[in-house]
Short mmCIF file of C-alpha atoms in Angstrom, two decimals:
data_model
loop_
_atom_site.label_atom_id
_atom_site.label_comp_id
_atom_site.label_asym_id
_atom_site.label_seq_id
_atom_site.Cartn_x
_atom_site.Cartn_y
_atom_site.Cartn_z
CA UNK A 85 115.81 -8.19 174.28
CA UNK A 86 113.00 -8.12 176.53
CA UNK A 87 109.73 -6.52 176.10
CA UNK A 88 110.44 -4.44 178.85
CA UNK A 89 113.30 -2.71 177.15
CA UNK A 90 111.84 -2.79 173.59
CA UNK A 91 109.14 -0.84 175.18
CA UNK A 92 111.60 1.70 176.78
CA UNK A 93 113.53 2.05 173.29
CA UNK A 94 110.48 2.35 171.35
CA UNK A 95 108.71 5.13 173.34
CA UNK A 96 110.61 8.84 172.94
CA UNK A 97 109.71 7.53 168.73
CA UNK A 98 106.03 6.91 170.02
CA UNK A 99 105.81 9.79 172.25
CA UNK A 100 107.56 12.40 168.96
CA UNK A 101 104.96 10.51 166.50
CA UNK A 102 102.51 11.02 169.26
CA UNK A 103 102.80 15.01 169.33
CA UNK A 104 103.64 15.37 165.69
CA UNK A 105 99.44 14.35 165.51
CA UNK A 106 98.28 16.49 168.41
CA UNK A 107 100.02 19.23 166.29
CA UNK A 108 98.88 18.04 162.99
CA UNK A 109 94.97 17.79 164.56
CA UNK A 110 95.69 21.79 165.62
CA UNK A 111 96.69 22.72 162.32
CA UNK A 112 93.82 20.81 160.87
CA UNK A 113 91.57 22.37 163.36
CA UNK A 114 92.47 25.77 162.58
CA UNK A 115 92.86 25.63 158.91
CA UNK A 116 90.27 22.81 157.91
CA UNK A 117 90.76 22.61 154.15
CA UNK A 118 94.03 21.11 154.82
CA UNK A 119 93.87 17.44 155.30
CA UNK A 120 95.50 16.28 158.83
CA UNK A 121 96.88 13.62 156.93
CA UNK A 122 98.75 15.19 154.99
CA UNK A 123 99.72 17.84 157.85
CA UNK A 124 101.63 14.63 159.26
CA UNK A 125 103.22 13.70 156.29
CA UNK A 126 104.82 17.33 155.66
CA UNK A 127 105.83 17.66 159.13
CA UNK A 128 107.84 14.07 159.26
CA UNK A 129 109.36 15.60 155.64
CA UNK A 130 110.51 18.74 157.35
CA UNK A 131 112.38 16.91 160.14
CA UNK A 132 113.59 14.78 158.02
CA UNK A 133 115.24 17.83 156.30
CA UNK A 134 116.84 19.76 159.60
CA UNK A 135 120.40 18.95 160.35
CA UNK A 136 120.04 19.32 163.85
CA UNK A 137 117.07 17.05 164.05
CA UNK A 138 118.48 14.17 162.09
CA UNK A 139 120.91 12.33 163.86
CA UNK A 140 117.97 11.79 166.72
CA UNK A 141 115.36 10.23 163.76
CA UNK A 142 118.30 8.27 162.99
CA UNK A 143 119.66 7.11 166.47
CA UNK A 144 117.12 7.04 169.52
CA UNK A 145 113.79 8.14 167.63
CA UNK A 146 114.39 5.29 164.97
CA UNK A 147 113.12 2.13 167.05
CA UNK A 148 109.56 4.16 168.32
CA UNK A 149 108.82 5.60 164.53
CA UNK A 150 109.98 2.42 162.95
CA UNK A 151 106.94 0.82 165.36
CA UNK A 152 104.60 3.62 164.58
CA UNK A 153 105.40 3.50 160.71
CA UNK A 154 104.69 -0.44 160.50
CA UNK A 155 102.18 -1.52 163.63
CA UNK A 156 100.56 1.57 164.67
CA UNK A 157 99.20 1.99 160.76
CA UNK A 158 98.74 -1.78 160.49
CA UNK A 159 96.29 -1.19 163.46
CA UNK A 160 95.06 2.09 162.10
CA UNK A 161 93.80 0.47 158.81
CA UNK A 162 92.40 -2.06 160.71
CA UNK A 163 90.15 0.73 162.40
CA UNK A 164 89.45 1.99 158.58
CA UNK A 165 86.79 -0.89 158.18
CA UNK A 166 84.59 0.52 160.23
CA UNK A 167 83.89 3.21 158.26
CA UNK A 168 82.64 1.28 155.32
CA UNK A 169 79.64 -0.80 155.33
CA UNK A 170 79.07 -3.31 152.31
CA UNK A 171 75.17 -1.65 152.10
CA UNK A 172 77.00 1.65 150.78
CA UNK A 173 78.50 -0.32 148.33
CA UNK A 174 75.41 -1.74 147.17
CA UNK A 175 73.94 1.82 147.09
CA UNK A 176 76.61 2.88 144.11
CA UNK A 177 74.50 0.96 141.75
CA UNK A 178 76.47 -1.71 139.60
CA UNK A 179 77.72 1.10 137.13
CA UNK A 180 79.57 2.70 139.47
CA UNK A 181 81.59 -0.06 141.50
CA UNK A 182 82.42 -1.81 138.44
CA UNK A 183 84.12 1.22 137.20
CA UNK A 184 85.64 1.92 140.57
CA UNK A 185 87.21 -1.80 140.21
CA UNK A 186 88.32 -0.97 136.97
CA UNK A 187 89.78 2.47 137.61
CA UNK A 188 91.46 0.84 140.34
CA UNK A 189 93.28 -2.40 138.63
CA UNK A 190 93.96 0.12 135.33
CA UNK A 191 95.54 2.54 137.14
CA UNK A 192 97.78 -0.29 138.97
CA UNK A 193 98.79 -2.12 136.13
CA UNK A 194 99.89 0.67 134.26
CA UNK A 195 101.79 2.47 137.00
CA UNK A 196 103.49 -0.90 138.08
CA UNK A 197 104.66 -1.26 134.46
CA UNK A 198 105.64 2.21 134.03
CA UNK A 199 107.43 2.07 137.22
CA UNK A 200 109.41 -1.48 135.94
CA UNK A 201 109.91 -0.23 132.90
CA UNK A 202 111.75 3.30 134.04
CA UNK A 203 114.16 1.23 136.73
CA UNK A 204 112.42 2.24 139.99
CA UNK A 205 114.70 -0.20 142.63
CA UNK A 206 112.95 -2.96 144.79
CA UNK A 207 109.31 -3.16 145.72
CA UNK A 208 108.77 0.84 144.83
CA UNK A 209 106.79 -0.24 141.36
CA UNK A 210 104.72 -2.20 143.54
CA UNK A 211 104.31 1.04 146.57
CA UNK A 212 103.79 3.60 143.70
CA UNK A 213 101.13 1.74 142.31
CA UNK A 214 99.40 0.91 145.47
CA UNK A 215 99.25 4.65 147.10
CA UNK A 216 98.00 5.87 143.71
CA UNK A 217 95.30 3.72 142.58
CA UNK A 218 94.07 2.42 146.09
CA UNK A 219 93.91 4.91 149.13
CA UNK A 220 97.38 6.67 149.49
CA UNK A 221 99.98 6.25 151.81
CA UNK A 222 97.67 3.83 154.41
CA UNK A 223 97.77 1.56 150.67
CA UNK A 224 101.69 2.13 150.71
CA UNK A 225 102.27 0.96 154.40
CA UNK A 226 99.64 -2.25 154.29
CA UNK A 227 101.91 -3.33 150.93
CA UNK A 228 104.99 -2.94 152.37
CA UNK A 229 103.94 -4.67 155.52
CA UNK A 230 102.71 -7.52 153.29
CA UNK A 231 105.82 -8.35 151.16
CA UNK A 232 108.38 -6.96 153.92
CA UNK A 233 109.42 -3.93 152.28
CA UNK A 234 112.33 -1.87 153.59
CA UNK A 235 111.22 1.05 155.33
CA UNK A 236 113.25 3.30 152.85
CA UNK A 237 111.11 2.12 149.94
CA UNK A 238 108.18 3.14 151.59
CA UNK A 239 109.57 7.35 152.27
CA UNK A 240 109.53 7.99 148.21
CA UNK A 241 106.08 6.25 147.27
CA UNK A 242 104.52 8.43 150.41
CA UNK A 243 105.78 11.22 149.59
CA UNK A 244 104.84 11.05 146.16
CA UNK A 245 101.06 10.34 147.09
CA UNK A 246 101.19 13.35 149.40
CA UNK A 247 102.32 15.71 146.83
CA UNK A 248 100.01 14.81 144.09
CA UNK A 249 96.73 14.80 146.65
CA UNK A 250 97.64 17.89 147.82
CA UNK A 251 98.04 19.14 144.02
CA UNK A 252 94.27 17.69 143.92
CA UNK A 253 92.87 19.66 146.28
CA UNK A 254 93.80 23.11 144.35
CA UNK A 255 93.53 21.26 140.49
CA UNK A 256 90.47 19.33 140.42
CA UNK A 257 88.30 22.30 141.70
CA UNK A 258 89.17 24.60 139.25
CA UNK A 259 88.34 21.99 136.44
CA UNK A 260 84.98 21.28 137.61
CA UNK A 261 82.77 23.90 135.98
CA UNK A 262 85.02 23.66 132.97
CA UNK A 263 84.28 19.81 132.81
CA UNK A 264 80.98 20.70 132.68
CA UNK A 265 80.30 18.32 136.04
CA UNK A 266 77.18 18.43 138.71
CA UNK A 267 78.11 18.41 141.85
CA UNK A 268 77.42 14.65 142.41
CA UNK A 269 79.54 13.78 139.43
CA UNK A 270 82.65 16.07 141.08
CA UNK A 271 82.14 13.94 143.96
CA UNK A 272 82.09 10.66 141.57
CA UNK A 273 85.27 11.84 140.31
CA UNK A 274 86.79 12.78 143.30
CA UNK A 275 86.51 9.89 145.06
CA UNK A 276 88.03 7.87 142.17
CA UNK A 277 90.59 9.29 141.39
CA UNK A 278 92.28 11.16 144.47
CA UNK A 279 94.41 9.21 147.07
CA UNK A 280 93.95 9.66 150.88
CA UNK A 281 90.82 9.88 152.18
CA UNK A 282 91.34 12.89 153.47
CA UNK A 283 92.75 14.59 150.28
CA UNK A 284 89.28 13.59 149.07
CA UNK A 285 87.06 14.85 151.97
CA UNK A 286 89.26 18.18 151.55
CA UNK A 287 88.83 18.28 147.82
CA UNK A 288 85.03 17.30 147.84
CA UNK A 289 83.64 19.42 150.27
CA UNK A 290 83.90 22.66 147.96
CA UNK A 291 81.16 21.03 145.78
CA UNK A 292 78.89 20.91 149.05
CA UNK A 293 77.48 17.61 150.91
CA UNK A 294 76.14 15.09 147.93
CA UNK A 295 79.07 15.81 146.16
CA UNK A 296 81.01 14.79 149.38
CA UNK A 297 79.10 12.05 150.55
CA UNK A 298 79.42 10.44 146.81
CA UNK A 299 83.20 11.16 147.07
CA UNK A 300 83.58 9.27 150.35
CA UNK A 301 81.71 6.19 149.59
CA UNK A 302 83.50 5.93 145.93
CA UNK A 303 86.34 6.38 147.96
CA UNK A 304 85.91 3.89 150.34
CA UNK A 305 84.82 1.70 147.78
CA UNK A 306 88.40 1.55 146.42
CA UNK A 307 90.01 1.09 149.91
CA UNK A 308 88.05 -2.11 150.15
CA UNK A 309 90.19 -3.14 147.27
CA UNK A 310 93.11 -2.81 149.77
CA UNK A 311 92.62 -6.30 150.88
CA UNK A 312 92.29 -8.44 147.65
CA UNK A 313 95.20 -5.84 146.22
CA UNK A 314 97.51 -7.10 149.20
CA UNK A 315 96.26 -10.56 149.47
CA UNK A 316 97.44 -11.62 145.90
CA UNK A 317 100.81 -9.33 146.08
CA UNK A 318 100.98 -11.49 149.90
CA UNK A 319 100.83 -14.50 147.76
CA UNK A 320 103.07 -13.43 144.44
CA UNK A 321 105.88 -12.60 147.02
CA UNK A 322 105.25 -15.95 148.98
CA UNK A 323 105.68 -17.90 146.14
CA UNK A 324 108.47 -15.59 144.75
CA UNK A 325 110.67 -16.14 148.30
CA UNK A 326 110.51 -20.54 148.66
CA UNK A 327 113.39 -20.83 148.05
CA UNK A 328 115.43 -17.57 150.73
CA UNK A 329 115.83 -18.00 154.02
CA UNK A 330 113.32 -17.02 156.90
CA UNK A 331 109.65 -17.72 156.92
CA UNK A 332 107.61 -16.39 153.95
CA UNK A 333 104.92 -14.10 154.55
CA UNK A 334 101.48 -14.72 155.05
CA UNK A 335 99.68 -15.95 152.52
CA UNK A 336 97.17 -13.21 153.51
CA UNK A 337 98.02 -10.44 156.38
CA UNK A 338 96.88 -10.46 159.38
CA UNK A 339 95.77 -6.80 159.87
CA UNK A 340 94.26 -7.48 155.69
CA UNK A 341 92.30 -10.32 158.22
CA UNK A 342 91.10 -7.68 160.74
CA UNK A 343 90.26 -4.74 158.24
CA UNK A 344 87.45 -6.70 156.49
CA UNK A 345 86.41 -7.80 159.60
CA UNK A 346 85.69 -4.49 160.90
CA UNK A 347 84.39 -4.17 157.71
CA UNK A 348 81.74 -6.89 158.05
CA UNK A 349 81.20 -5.90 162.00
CA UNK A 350 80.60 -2.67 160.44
CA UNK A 351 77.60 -4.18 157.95
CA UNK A 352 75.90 -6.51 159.77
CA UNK A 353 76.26 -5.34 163.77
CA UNK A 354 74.35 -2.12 164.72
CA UNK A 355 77.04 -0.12 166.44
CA UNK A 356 76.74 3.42 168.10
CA UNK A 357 77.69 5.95 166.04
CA UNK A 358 79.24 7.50 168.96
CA UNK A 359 81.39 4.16 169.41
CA UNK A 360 81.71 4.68 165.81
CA UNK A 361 83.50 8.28 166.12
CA UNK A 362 85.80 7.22 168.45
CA UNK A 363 86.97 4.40 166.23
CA UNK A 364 87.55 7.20 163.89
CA UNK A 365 89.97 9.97 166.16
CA UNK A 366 91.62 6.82 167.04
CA UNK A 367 92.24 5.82 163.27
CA UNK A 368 92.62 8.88 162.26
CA UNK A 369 95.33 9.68 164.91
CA UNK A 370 97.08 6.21 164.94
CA UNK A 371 97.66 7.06 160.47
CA UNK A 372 98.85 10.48 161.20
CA UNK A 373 101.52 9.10 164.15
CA UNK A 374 102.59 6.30 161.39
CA UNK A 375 102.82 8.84 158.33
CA UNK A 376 104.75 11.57 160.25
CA UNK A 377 107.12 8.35 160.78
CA UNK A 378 107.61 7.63 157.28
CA UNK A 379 107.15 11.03 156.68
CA UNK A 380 110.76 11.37 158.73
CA UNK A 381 113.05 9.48 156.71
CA UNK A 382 112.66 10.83 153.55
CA UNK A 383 115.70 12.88 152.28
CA UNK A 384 114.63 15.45 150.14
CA UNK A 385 118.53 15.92 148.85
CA UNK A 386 118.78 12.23 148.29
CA UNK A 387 115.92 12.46 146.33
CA UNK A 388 116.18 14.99 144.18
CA UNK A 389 119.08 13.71 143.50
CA UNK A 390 118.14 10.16 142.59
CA UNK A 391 113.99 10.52 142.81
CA UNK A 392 113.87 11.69 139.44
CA UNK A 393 112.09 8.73 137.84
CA UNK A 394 109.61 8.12 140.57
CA UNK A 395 108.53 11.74 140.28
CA UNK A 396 107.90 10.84 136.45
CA UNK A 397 106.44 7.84 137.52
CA UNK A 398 104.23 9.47 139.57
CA UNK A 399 102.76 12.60 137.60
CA UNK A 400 102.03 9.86 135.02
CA UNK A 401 100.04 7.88 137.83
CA UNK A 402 97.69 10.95 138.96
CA UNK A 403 96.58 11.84 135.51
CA UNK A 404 96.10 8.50 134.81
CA UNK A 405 93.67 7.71 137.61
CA UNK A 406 92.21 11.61 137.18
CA UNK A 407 91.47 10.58 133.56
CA UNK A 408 90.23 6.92 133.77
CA UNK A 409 88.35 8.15 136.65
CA UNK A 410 86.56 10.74 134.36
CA UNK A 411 86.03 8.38 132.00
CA UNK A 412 84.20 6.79 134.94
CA UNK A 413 81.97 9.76 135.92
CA UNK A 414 80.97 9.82 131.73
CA UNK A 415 80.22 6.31 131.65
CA UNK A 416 77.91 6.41 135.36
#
């Protein structure tokens, strides 16, 4: 196949992902507590679900989402780096990003073992346990793409993620005041211990800006885990596939490669912040294209009728991380 064609194949999926954001950004735009995110996500579920619709996700859609839902949010999490510069980091005090490590490798251990131990099939332990103790389904994706998950295995994990962040956004509120919180410490909590970025900007915000701006960079914080995370799962799965056929993977990804670059071009190169908020509509736009695609081939009757230990799986998972990462706030 030439790149010619494999262009013309892939582009009535581009061009579908493509409008599926413009109409996510409108519906973001209008109502802004809802994260566009997650917007994309729920519309890629809802095709997924109409009869009419399917056979064309299925048939001449497949080839363009399949691109969006692997390169287009390989290149979007790239774009992620920007927004995190190692000096924020640093601003956290010790206290903080050592519990945001922590928070982060507990809540993966324990949901990859509780996903093992329940029978979850393939690499879905291993998705599960990324979305919900790194940064969502952009976590999900840059996993799969590093140990060459099937696209299938990715449509439970996301949509998973997506319905316990959006569960966040009414929960955690109404258990701040009764948590006896500040607003900073909401924020603290917040950012540790809900998914997507954008569930946590949308969650955040009611506690007013410090409480937000400590919720983003706790938040970001974790995402930086992303690469290590996918580095050392990179390597298990190298190691674990010597002996099959067909070149191993990467010892570490490529776009792992380019997202701590951005982060360091991000630290140490004084870029315009309008340069700066570009790089984030693109991002932004480039993760909601890729999530409506996975968002598309989940089968809600498929799995409801087989999903049942994931969903267990993942309920554990969210008030795990909500409760090591208040045990987080307490000890900060």
């Amino acid at each position: 196949m030439t790149r010619t064609s494999a262009w013309g194949e892939r582009m009535p999926g581009v061009g579908v992902a493509a409008l599926a954001a413009v109409l996510a950004w409108l519906v973001h735009l209008a109502v802004p507590a809802v994260p566009l995110l997650t917007v994309a996500v729920a519309a890629g579920i809802v095709a997924g679900q109409v009869p009419r619709v399917r056979p064309q996700l299925d048939g001449a859609l497949r080839p363009g989402l399949a691109f969006s839902g692997r390169t287009l949010l390989r290149a979007g999490i790239v774009l992620l780096g920007l927004q995190l510069g190692l000096g924020d980091i640093v601003g956290l005090g010790w206290v903080t990003v050592l519990t945001t490590i922590g928070v982060v490798v507990l809540t993966f251990a324990g949901t990859w073992w509780l996903g093992r131990a329940v029978g979850l099939p393939g690499h879905e332990p291993l998705l599960v346990a990324s979305g919900f103790a790194i940064c969502g389904a952009s976590a999900i994706g840059a996993m799969g793409g590093a140990v060459r998950a099937r696209h299938e295995e990715q449509a439970v994990p996301v949509a998973l993620v997506t319905l316990c962040g959006t569960l966040a956004i009414a929960v955690l509120p109404a258990l701040w005041h009764p948590l006896g919180l500040t607003a900073a410490e909401f924020g603290h909590w917040v950012g540790a211990g809900v998914h997507d970025v954008g569930q946590v900007v949308a969650t955040a915000q009611v506690a007013g800006a410090s409480a937000l701006a400590v919720a983003v960079v706790v938040k970001l914080t974790r995402v930086l885990l992303l690469a290590p995370m996918v580095a050392i799962a990179a390597s298990v799965e190298r190691r674990r596939v010597t002996d099959a056929a067909g070149p191993r993977p990467a010892i570490v990804p490529l776009f792992v490669v380019g997202f701590l670059a951005a982060v360091l071009l991000r630290t140490f190169v004084p870029l315009p912040e309008a340069l700066l908020g570009a790089a984030e509509v693109v991002q932004t736009t480039l993760l909601a294209m890729a999530l409506f695609a996975l968002g598309s081939s989940i089968r809600v009757g498929a799995l409801l009728h087989t999903g049942w230990r994931a969903l267990v799986v993942g309920l554990s998972s969210w008030a795990l991380v909500a409760a090591l990462a208040y045990g987080a706030v307490l000890l900060g």
